[in-house]
Amino acid sequence: MSKSKNREEQGESQESSIYPASLRLQGRPCTVIGGGVIAVRKVESLLAAGAKVRVISPAAQEWLLELAERGTIDYEARPYLPGDAARGFLVVAATNQREVNRQIAAEAERHERFVNVVDDPDGCSLQVPASFTMAHLTVSISTHGRDPKAAKHLKDVLAQDLTQGSSVFAKASRAWLESHPDIGSGRFTSSAWVDEDHETVPPKERLHMFVPNVLGQRPAVRACRDLTCVSLTSHHTLVAACDALAGIGQLLMDTVRARPEVVGHFALRVPLLEVIAAGATPFLVIHNLGVPRGAYSDAIVKGMHDLAATVGLTNPDSFNGSTEDNVTVEQTGVGVTVIGNTTNPQLQWASSQPGHLLVLAGLPKSAPKVDVRMDDPEIVSVADVQWLRRQPGVFDIVPVGSRGIRSEGKELAKSARLSVKWFSVPIDLDASGGPSTCVLFAVLPDRLPHTAQTMQTPVTVIGCLCERKRERHGG
Ligand SMILES: C[C@@]1(CC(=O)O)C2=NC(=C\c3[nH]c(c(CCC(=O)O)c3CC(=O)O)Cc3[nH]c(c(CC(=O)O)c3CCC(=O)O)/C=C3\N/C(=C\2)[C@@H](CCC(=O)O)[C@]3(C)CC(=O)O)/[C@H]1CCC(=O)O
Ligand SMILES: NC(=O)c1ccc[n+]([C@@H]2O[C@H](COP(=O)([O-])OP(=O)(O)OC[C@H]3O[C@@H](n4cnc5c(N)ncnc54)[C@H](O)[C@@H]3O)[C@@H](O)[C@H]2O)c1
């Protein structure tokens, strides 16, 4: 049944004539009430138009809180109060409370403000059409609020056509854009940023959509555990992890003897695991080698290439780095940074919940106590962690570093606002995990058998996660 038919049957207003217009909002105050997923979309497009945005909501999506922390928007962490909709050029009623949205709309109307009501097409004096912009050409599609999903679909079809199609519309639009290079160059933007549906948009345009052009500022940067997350848009995050290794190798002063390939392997292993565990796809490895350029440094880098290839990172341009060629070096030192990208729904951070089991894959092994070997079956492989990351029912995955299992487990739980109930296991929970020879992960109990059977490395249930306190309130 179509939406309009549904409404007709409910006897709702059939008023559907509209006045198509383009708003200039640069510097104009706009109020968004509600801080959920829909509010994020509205805030993004208002910021893209240069509006001065105020958000009022007792709780808000992380992205909005970040914008508030950076001063990009004003945020008031409280419910709507009468008076809020009396101010602003445009008021957006974006709460999930129908009645509250009604009150907001009524107040805005009384004060002759434009109002956009996200759950009431007929209550909007301003409906947002689906749109995309290429330089100075904007294409908007409205269904007069009768079928927003269709508006989005038609817009996506047209956007794809404009960028790569051969319709009369596409050819004429492109010809116009090309014949006006003064106004014809610019970014491709859309009323919604990249999502899975935009896979059809060509790479060049996708890149433009990927750039944090909404804000024209430095992107938000957060350090989470050993990771740094850079929010490029509300949908995309870059994830960076780094690690240092020293005194292990074949130079005179090295205290632990190891072949250079092994040094490269283990130096890359830790940041590579971190990025994969976070749900990102590694695409760049930067190696800073505190050793002279030559056969020794080449062998270290070869160790990295070999390991990266096990998770499909084979493009030679994905590797870059430098060596120490000015002074004599007598001890090996290696720093590695890995960068990956992910869409936010795939970014795994603080996603564990009460009742999940806390499981250890692999065993903690560290030099100099133990001779850590690349082919040790008790060490979890990077490919194993990549597989684990894709499993439904597996949540946070944390590589265990020198602080040991107990400390990493507590950190995993804390980040998800949970605590750990430890089981008794014959494993030293405080031993160093060395080059992350093991990882901790949270898993739904009924998914554990499949996970444990398929993994190559030993899997041990070491505890479970308890208590829940997940909503983050602003203010
Ligand atoms: C175009 C776009 C612009 C934007 O918001 O930026 C937009 N909605 C978009 C997407 C979208 N909205 C919805 C789905 C289906 C989700 C699903 O079914 O899973 C999808 C598709 C998706 O999300 O994939 C559901 C929905 N939307 C409204 C209601 C209330 C109702 O109809 O009662 C409900 C039902 C809620 C429910 O029943 O729970 C109301 C409105 N949505 C409008 C605009 C205005 C009318 C525009 C027009 O038709 O001309 C209006 C009246 C007010 C407004 O918000 O301005 C944006 C595309 C962005 C892009 O380009 O990608
Ligand atoms: N317009 C659209 O395109 C569209 C699309 C899908 C859904 N919807 C509608 O939009 C509504 C909101 O969707 P959502 O996904 O953002 O919901 P959500 O649950 O993610 O967010 C709702 C937000 O409203 C806030 N809120 C609740 N009571 C409030 C109050 N009294 N004052 C201020 N803020 C308050 C909450 O704190 C939360 O931040 C849905 O109920 C749905 O009907 C609209």
XYZ file of C-alpha atoms and ligand atoms in Angstrom:
581
model
C 0.000 0.000 0.000
C 1.413 3.369 -0.942
C 2.002 5.972 1.722
C -0.440 8.476 0.217
C -3.164 5.865 -0.006
C -2.524 4.935 3.577
C -2.899 8.546 4.657
C -6.021 8.980 2.545
C -7.599 6.069 4.330
C -6.692 7.592 7.660
C -8.466 10.757 6.531
C -5.285 12.845 6.912
C -4.806 16.098 5.059
C -4.140 15.653 1.371
C -2.663 19.110 0.981
C 0.350 18.616 -1.240
C 1.033 21.721 -3.280
C 4.492 23.067 -2.610
C 6.669 26.048 -3.478
C 10.093 24.788 -4.668
C 12.821 27.087 -3.406
C 16.517 27.208 -2.502
C 17.361 28.592 0.922
C 20.450 30.672 1.652
C 21.270 29.869 5.254
C 24.825 31.196 5.597
C 25.170 32.551 9.146
C 21.469 32.159 9.922
C 20.504 30.605 13.255
C 18.702 27.265 12.897
C 17.430 25.109 15.745
C 17.375 21.311 15.624
C 15.413 19.665 18.442
C 16.342 16.003 18.942
C 19.784 14.428 18.674
C 19.230 11.101 16.900
C 20.184 9.698 13.522
C 17.778 11.935 11.625
C 18.970 15.008 13.530
C 22.542 14.177 12.448
C 21.457 14.242 8.801
C 19.689 17.543 9.215
C 22.615 19.104 11.114
C 25.078 17.992 8.453
C 23.132 19.531 5.620
C 22.496 22.735 7.588
C 26.233 23.050 8.345
C 27.026 22.395 4.695
C 24.834 25.391 3.883
C 26.733 27.503 6.420
C 23.918 27.761 8.971
C 24.595 28.487 12.639
C 23.194 25.371 14.286
C 21.804 24.933 17.793
C 20.851 21.421 18.912
C 18.562 20.748 21.872
C 18.232 17.157 23.070
C 18.709 15.330 26.364
C 21.012 12.820 24.659
C 22.727 13.014 21.302
C 24.641 10.934 18.796
C 28.393 10.879 19.393
C 28.997 12.863 16.194
C 26.845 15.755 17.454
C 28.637 15.743 20.806
C 31.942 15.919 18.934
C 30.726 18.866 16.890
C 29.628 20.543 20.129
C 32.982 19.899 21.815
C 34.700 21.528 18.866
C 32.371 24.508 18.985
C 30.962 23.841 15.503
C 27.423 23.714 16.889
C 25.786 24.876 20.119
C 24.382 21.971 22.067
C 21.976 22.122 25.001
C 21.669 18.754 26.760
C 18.019 18.917 27.809
C 14.539 18.196 26.487
C 12.570 20.713 24.443
C 11.086 23.558 26.477
C 8.473 26.060 25.321
C 10.318 29.010 23.823
C 12.926 26.874 21.988
C 10.942 26.907 18.746
C 10.296 30.625 18.918
C 13.853 31.399 17.825
C 15.792 30.662 14.644
C 15.195 31.091 10.959
C 14.353 27.416 10.661
C 13.282 24.972 13.367
C 13.666 21.215 12.882
C 11.474 18.999 15.061
C 13.525 15.779 15.037
C 12.651 14.034 18.287
C 11.182 10.545 18.303
C 8.227 11.824 20.347
C 5.328 12.576 18.019
C 3.604 14.796 20.569
C 6.766 16.805 21.312
C 7.299 17.314 17.576
C 3.707 18.588 17.350
C 4.300 21.096 20.164
C 7.496 22.307 18.500
C 5.713 22.724 15.160
C 2.833 24.610 16.754
C 5.167 26.978 18.577
C 7.252 27.605 15.449
C 4.100 28.350 13.469
C 2.909 30.814 16.118
C 6.212 32.670 15.801
C 6.215 32.457 12.007
C 9.360 30.339 11.803
C 9.902 27.797 9.059
C 9.460 24.351 10.561
C 10.579 20.926 9.361
C 8.841 18.093 11.236
C 10.574 14.796 10.568
C 7.566 12.607 11.303
C 4.808 14.743 9.817
C 5.043 15.741 6.137
C 1.853 17.756 6.301
C 2.992 19.550 9.468
C 6.110 20.871 7.666
C 6.149 24.414 6.324
C 9.541 23.340 4.954
C 10.177 19.827 3.673
C 13.732 18.827 2.780
C 13.940 17.332 -0.702
C 16.482 14.671 -1.681
C 19.276 16.467 -3.511
C 22.795 16.396 -4.845
C 25.065 19.223 -5.851
C 27.767 19.270 -8.484
C 29.507 22.644 -8.441
C 26.723 25.181 -8.975
C 24.198 22.667 -10.169
C 21.811 21.304 -7.575
C 19.194 18.711 -8.419
C 16.403 18.279 -5.878
C 13.625 15.737 -5.889
C 10.483 16.151 -3.864
C 7.574 13.788 -3.539
C 5.790 16.438 -1.477
C 6.420 14.218 1.533
C 4.432 11.340 0.070
C 7.352 8.935 -0.416
C 10.754 10.148 0.874
C 12.363 6.784 0.167
C 11.426 7.135 -3.493
C 12.767 10.711 -3.490
C 16.113 9.373 -2.278
C 16.123 6.573 -4.841
C 15.294 8.869 -7.762
C 17.977 11.296 -6.592
C 20.564 8.472 -6.469
C 19.595 7.349 -9.969
C 19.939 10.896 -11.297
C 23.233 11.480 -9.482
C 24.697 8.366 -11.044
C 23.323 9.350 -14.417
C 24.780 12.835 -14.169
C 28.261 11.597 -13.328
C 28.509 8.663 -15.725
C 25.307 8.256 -17.733
C 24.489 9.126 -21.311
C 20.939 10.444 -21.003
C 19.974 13.770 -22.540
C 19.872 15.209 -19.021
C 23.351 13.899 -18.144
C 24.969 15.090 -21.366
C 23.380 18.540 -21.170
C 24.290 18.951 -17.499
C 27.890 17.897 -18.017
C 28.208 20.136 -21.065
C 26.938 23.077 -19.037
C 29.303 22.338 -16.152
C 32.259 21.981 -18.519
C 31.451 25.159 -20.424
C 31.495 27.164 -17.193
C 34.809 26.227 -15.583
C 34.531 29.311 -13.345
C 31.488 27.899 -11.614
C 31.603 24.435 -13.069
C 34.325 23.049 -10.821
C 33.577 22.035 -7.287
C 32.620 19.193 -5.119
C 29.969 16.608 -5.527
C 27.790 16.533 -2.446
C 24.563 14.803 -1.676
C 21.756 15.286 0.809
C 23.120 12.205 2.511
C 26.808 11.345 2.697
C 28.286 8.127 1.460
C 26.459 4.976 2.360
C 26.433 1.500 0.908
C 24.001 2.596 -1.818
C 26.548 5.037 -3.146
C 28.852 2.258 -4.311
C 27.605 3.118 -7.781
C 29.007 6.652 -7.593
C 32.345 6.733 -9.462
C 35.551 6.824 -7.384
C 36.341 10.471 -8.148
C 33.004 11.639 -6.852
C 33.157 9.230 -3.966
C 36.463 10.791 -2.961
C 34.895 14.234 -2.869
C 32.113 12.917 -0.721
C 34.720 11.354 1.533
C 36.509 14.621 2.247
C 35.398 16.418 5.451
C 34.038 19.240 3.384
C 30.980 19.670 5.589
C 33.016 21.528 8.092
C 35.936 22.957 6.175
C 37.944 22.354 9.340
C 40.325 19.787 10.744
C 38.431 16.534 11.225
C 37.611 15.335 14.741
C 40.413 13.226 16.197
C 39.944 10.814 19.107
C 42.465 8.589 20.803
C 40.807 5.320 21.816
C 43.066 2.865 23.594
C 46.101 2.399 21.311
C 44.163 3.694 18.333
C 43.596 7.102 16.887
C 40.274 7.567 15.106
C 39.824 10.429 12.682
C 36.176 11.115 11.820
C 36.208 12.276 8.218
C 32.449 12.510 7.892
C 29.664 11.187 10.054
C 29.960 7.994 8.021
C 33.697 7.482 7.592
C 36.600 7.098 9.969
C 40.315 6.657 9.466
C 41.939 4.435 12.069
C 45.669 4.681 12.845
C 47.766 2.487 15.122
C 51.499 2.436 15.771
C 54.096 0.376 17.571
C 57.797 0.493 18.353
C 60.269 -2.359 18.595
C 63.934 -2.013 19.623
C 66.908 -4.071 20.691
C 65.675 -7.100 18.767
C 67.615 -8.061 15.634
C 71.102 -8.855 14.429
C 73.024 -5.673 15.153
C 75.906 -5.627 17.628
C 74.011 -4.227 20.610
C 70.739 -6.075 20.098
C 69.800 -7.945 23.275
C 67.405 -10.406 21.632
C 68.728 -12.118 18.510
C 66.259 -12.397 15.632
C 66.376 -12.499 11.845
C 65.452 -9.184 10.187
C 62.386 -10.721 8.476
C 61.151 -11.755 11.924
C 61.773 -8.232 13.239
C 59.709 -6.761 10.386
C 56.958 -9.334 10.882
C 56.502 -8.644 14.587
C 56.961 -4.872 14.292
C 54.075 -4.682 11.810
C 51.947 -7.300 13.521
C 50.810 -5.175 16.467
C 49.495 -2.068 14.631
C 48.096 -4.226 11.829
C 46.106 -6.274 14.345
C 44.870 -3.127 16.064
C 43.512 -1.640 12.849
C 41.855 -4.887 11.730
C 40.409 -5.516 15.199
C 38.810 -2.055 15.102
C 36.906 -3.095 11.969
C 39.003 -1.039 9.548
C 40.692 -2.101 6.313
C 44.428 -1.356 6.446
C 45.667 0.442 3.347
C 48.909 2.165 4.376
C 52.026 1.036 6.256
C 54.674 3.596 7.244
C 57.907 2.089 8.575
C 60.572 4.179 10.235
C 63.664 2.054 10.523
C 66.431 3.149 12.853
C 68.904 1.068 10.830
C 71.002 1.851 7.716
C 69.524 1.284 4.270
C 70.769 -1.996 2.763
C 70.239 -5.734 2.894
C 69.335 -5.591 6.601
C 66.628 -2.909 6.216
C 65.346 -4.583 3.029
C 64.905 -7.845 4.914
C 62.983 -6.097 7.703
C 60.665 -4.529 5.128
C 60.300 -7.898 3.381
C 59.061 -9.373 6.681
C 56.400 -6.667 6.727
C 55.369 -7.231 3.102
C 55.027 -10.979 3.692
C 52.815 -10.473 6.730
C 50.690 -7.778 5.087
C 50.116 -10.082 2.102
C 48.376 -12.588 4.405
C 45.570 -10.073 4.812
C 45.496 -8.981 1.176
C 47.640 -5.828 1.479
C 49.946 -6.311 -1.491
C 50.066 -2.955 -3.304
C 53.730 -1.809 -3.122
C 52.543 1.824 -2.934
C 50.856 0.971 0.349
C 54.298 0.839 1.963
C 56.561 3.788 2.614
C 59.247 4.629 5.110
C 62.735 5.834 5.887
C 66.050 4.556 7.265
C 68.915 6.074 9.284
C 71.741 6.738 6.829
C 73.779 9.410 8.590
C 75.101 7.878 11.792
C 76.419 4.469 12.733
C 73.718 2.328 14.286
C 74.487 -0.588 16.552
C 71.038 -1.480 17.788
C 67.849 -2.157 15.810
C 64.947 0.259 16.213
C 61.716 0.029 14.213
C 58.577 2.174 14.357
C 55.532 1.198 12.319
C 52.264 3.049 11.725
C 49.313 1.403 10.009
C 46.345 3.348 8.686
C 43.015 1.837 7.752
C 39.611 3.161 6.830
C 36.121 2.113 7.729
C 32.519 3.167 7.529
C 31.206 4.026 10.962
C 28.733 1.151 11.241
C 31.716 -1.172 10.820
C 33.938 0.652 13.301
C 34.048 -1.643 16.272
C 34.593 0.283 19.404
C 32.855 -0.227 22.751
C 30.211 -2.449 21.163
C 30.263 -5.283 23.736
C 27.215 -5.919 25.882
C 26.364 -7.652 29.154
C 26.172 -11.424 28.778
C 28.878 -11.571 26.131
C 31.662 -14.009 26.866
C 35.196 -12.681 27.085
C 37.404 -15.033 25.113
C 41.144 -15.324 24.550
C 42.448 -16.478 21.150
C 46.098 -17.533 21.230
C 48.374 -17.426 24.261
C 50.522 -14.622 25.687
C 54.183 -15.013 24.707
C 56.897 -12.433 24.962
C 60.649 -12.057 24.451
C 63.009 -12.307 26.213
C 61.302 -14.986 28.387
C 59.983 -16.932 25.405
C 61.397 -17.379 21.909
C 58.508 -15.901 19.906
C 58.328 -17.704 16.557
C 56.339 -16.650 13.478
C 55.015 -20.188 12.902
C 53.986 -20.907 16.522
C 50.493 -22.470 16.334
C 49.681 -20.995 19.750
C 50.016 -17.460 18.393
C 46.853 -16.014 16.857
C 47.462 -15.155 13.204
C 46.549 -11.813 11.662
C 44.414 -13.681 9.109
C 42.583 -15.366 12.009
C 41.762 -11.973 13.506
C 40.601 -10.738 10.108
C 38.274 -13.741 9.911
C 37.111 -13.186 13.492
C 36.279 -9.567 12.764
C 33.832 -10.651 10.053
C 31.959 -13.095 12.282
C 28.466 -12.128 13.339
C 28.139 -12.173 17.116
C 31.751 -11.082 17.688
C 32.019 -7.583 19.145
C 35.076 -5.775 20.530
C 38.406 -7.407 19.697
C 41.471 -6.198 21.582
C 45.047 -7.327 20.875
C 46.851 -8.054 24.154
C 49.966 -5.935 24.620
C 52.654 -5.774 27.271
C 50.129 -4.893 30.003
C 48.692 -8.397 29.860
C 45.254 -9.967 29.498
C 43.670 -8.735 32.735
C 44.517 -5.123 32.042
C 43.321 -5.256 28.399
C 40.138 -7.084 29.449
C 39.326 -4.395 32.008
C 39.980 -1.730 29.393
C 37.693 -3.477 26.874
C 34.917 -3.663 29.477
C 35.422 -0.088 30.680
C 35.165 1.342 27.195
C 31.753 -0.363 26.803
C 30.769 0.717 30.348
C 30.788 -2.862 31.559
C 32.804 -4.915 33.992
C 34.418 -8.359 33.739
C 33.534 -11.422 35.790
C 36.754 -13.454 35.531
C 36.684 -17.248 35.315
C 39.444 -19.385 36.761
C 41.812 -20.410 33.932
C 45.319 -21.915 33.875
C 46.761 -18.890 32.040
C 48.842 -16.076 33.533
C 46.478 -13.127 33.051
C 49.205 -10.626 33.886
C 51.900 -11.939 31.520
C 52.917 -9.655 28.660
C 51.216 -10.428 25.353
C 54.481 -9.458 23.604
C 53.787 -8.603 19.947
C 50.072 -9.293 20.554
C 50.453 -13.047 20.331
C 46.865 -13.275 21.590
C 43.688 -11.208 21.315
C 40.670 -10.814 23.574
C 37.214 -10.724 22.077
C 33.622 -10.450 23.222
C 31.219 -12.952 21.683
C 27.594 -13.977 22.010
C 27.534 -17.289 23.927
C 25.683 -19.141 21.147
C 28.268 -18.060 18.565
C 31.194 -19.355 20.608
C 31.162 -23.017 19.436
C 31.375 -22.045 15.755
C 34.086 -19.483 16.428
C 36.156 -21.805 18.595
C 35.909 -24.713 16.151
C 36.961 -22.683 13.141
C 39.925 -20.851 14.646
C 43.378 -22.361 14.195
C 44.678 -21.122 17.541
C 43.694 -22.202 21.088
C 40.522 -20.452 22.275
C 39.866 -20.022 26.026
C 36.807 -18.498 27.676
C 38.275 -16.342 30.447
C 35.242 -14.415 31.710
C 31.986 -12.721 30.909
C 30.870 -9.094 30.679
C 28.344 -7.667 33.121
C 26.302 -4.531 33.804
C 25.179 -2.064 31.266
C 25.303 1.722 31.079
C 25.553 2.698 27.471
C 23.739 5.938 26.680
C 26.037 8.877 26.795
C 24.296 12.009 27.977
C 25.701 15.354 27.006
C 26.330 18.354 29.242
C 14.829 13.301 1.108
C 15.241 13.244 2.562
C 16.030 14.498 2.865
C 16.597 14.575 4.263
O 15.949 14.213 5.244
O 17.734 15.033 4.356
C 13.976 13.066 3.363
N 13.886 11.827 3.816
C 14.966 11.106 3.462
C 15.122 9.738 3.616
C 14.161 8.854 4.166
N 13.165 9.202 5.003
C 12.460 8.065 5.334
C 13.059 6.962 4.691
C 12.561 5.526 4.760
C 13.215 4.749 5.820
C 12.757 3.314 5.678
O 11.656 3.037 5.227
O 13.595 2.491 6.058
C 14.113 7.463 3.952
C 15.065 6.694 3.084
C 16.355 6.339 3.759
O 16.667 6.809 4.865
O 17.048 5.539 3.143
C 11.312 7.953 6.213
C 10.468 9.137 6.489
N 10.678 10.414 6.086
C 9.654 11.188 6.536
C 8.800 10.383 7.314
C 7.590 10.858 8.052
C 6.347 10.455 7.343
O 6.350 10.257 6.119
O 5.347 10.344 8.054
C 9.322 9.079 7.250
C 8.730 7.815 7.802
C 9.215 7.541 9.189
C 8.564 6.338 9.781
O 7.545 5.868 9.258
O 9.128 5.878 10.775
C 9.483 12.566 6.280
C 10.225 13.376 5.460
N 11.390 12.990 4.846
C 11.762 13.974 4.009
C 13.009 14.034 3.432
C 10.710 14.998 3.825
C 9.888 14.674 2.583
C 10.700 14.666 1.307
C 9.909 14.301 0.108
O 9.285 13.241 0.064
O 9.862 15.111 -0.784
C 9.890 14.789 5.105
C 8.415 15.017 4.934
C 10.323 15.729 6.196
C 11.820 15.975 6.257
O 12.486 15.218 6.962
O 12.267 16.938 5.630
C 16.017 11.952 2.898
C 16.808 11.334 1.744
C 18.260 11.626 1.971
C 19.133 11.091 0.887
O 19.361 11.811 -0.059
O 19.639 9.993 1.026
N 12.421 12.654 8.073
C 13.002 11.528 7.831
O 13.706 11.401 6.862
C 12.795 10.374 8.749
C 13.386 9.127 8.464
C 13.226 8.074 9.377
C 12.495 8.318 10.553
N 11.929 9.531 10.779
C 11.206 9.881 12.012
O 12.127 10.671 12.778
C 12.035 10.351 14.156
C 13.403 10.487 14.760
O 14.218 9.465 14.236
P 15.681 9.146 14.783
O 16.140 7.937 14.043
O 16.526 10.348 14.753
O 15.327 8.751 16.296
P 16.310 8.495 17.508
O 15.576 7.650 18.464
O 17.664 8.090 17.007
O 16.502 9.931 18.166
C 15.519 10.624 18.823
C 16.189 11.782 19.534
O 15.177 12.621 20.114
C 15.620 13.014 21.398
N 14.463 13.406 22.216
C 13.511 12.601 22.770
N 12.640 13.344 23.463
C 13.040 14.634 23.342
C 12.529 15.859 23.845
N 11.459 15.906 24.617
N 13.192 16.998 23.529
C 14.286 16.963 22.741
N 14.803 15.835 22.243
C 14.180 14.678 22.550
C 16.356 11.812 21.929
O 17.240 12.169 22.975
C 17.105 11.352 20.678
O 18.314 12.048 20.573
C 11.485 8.939 14.195
O 10.595 8.819 15.281
C 10.753 8.748 12.873
O 9.363 8.908 13.044
C 12.083 10.551 9.914
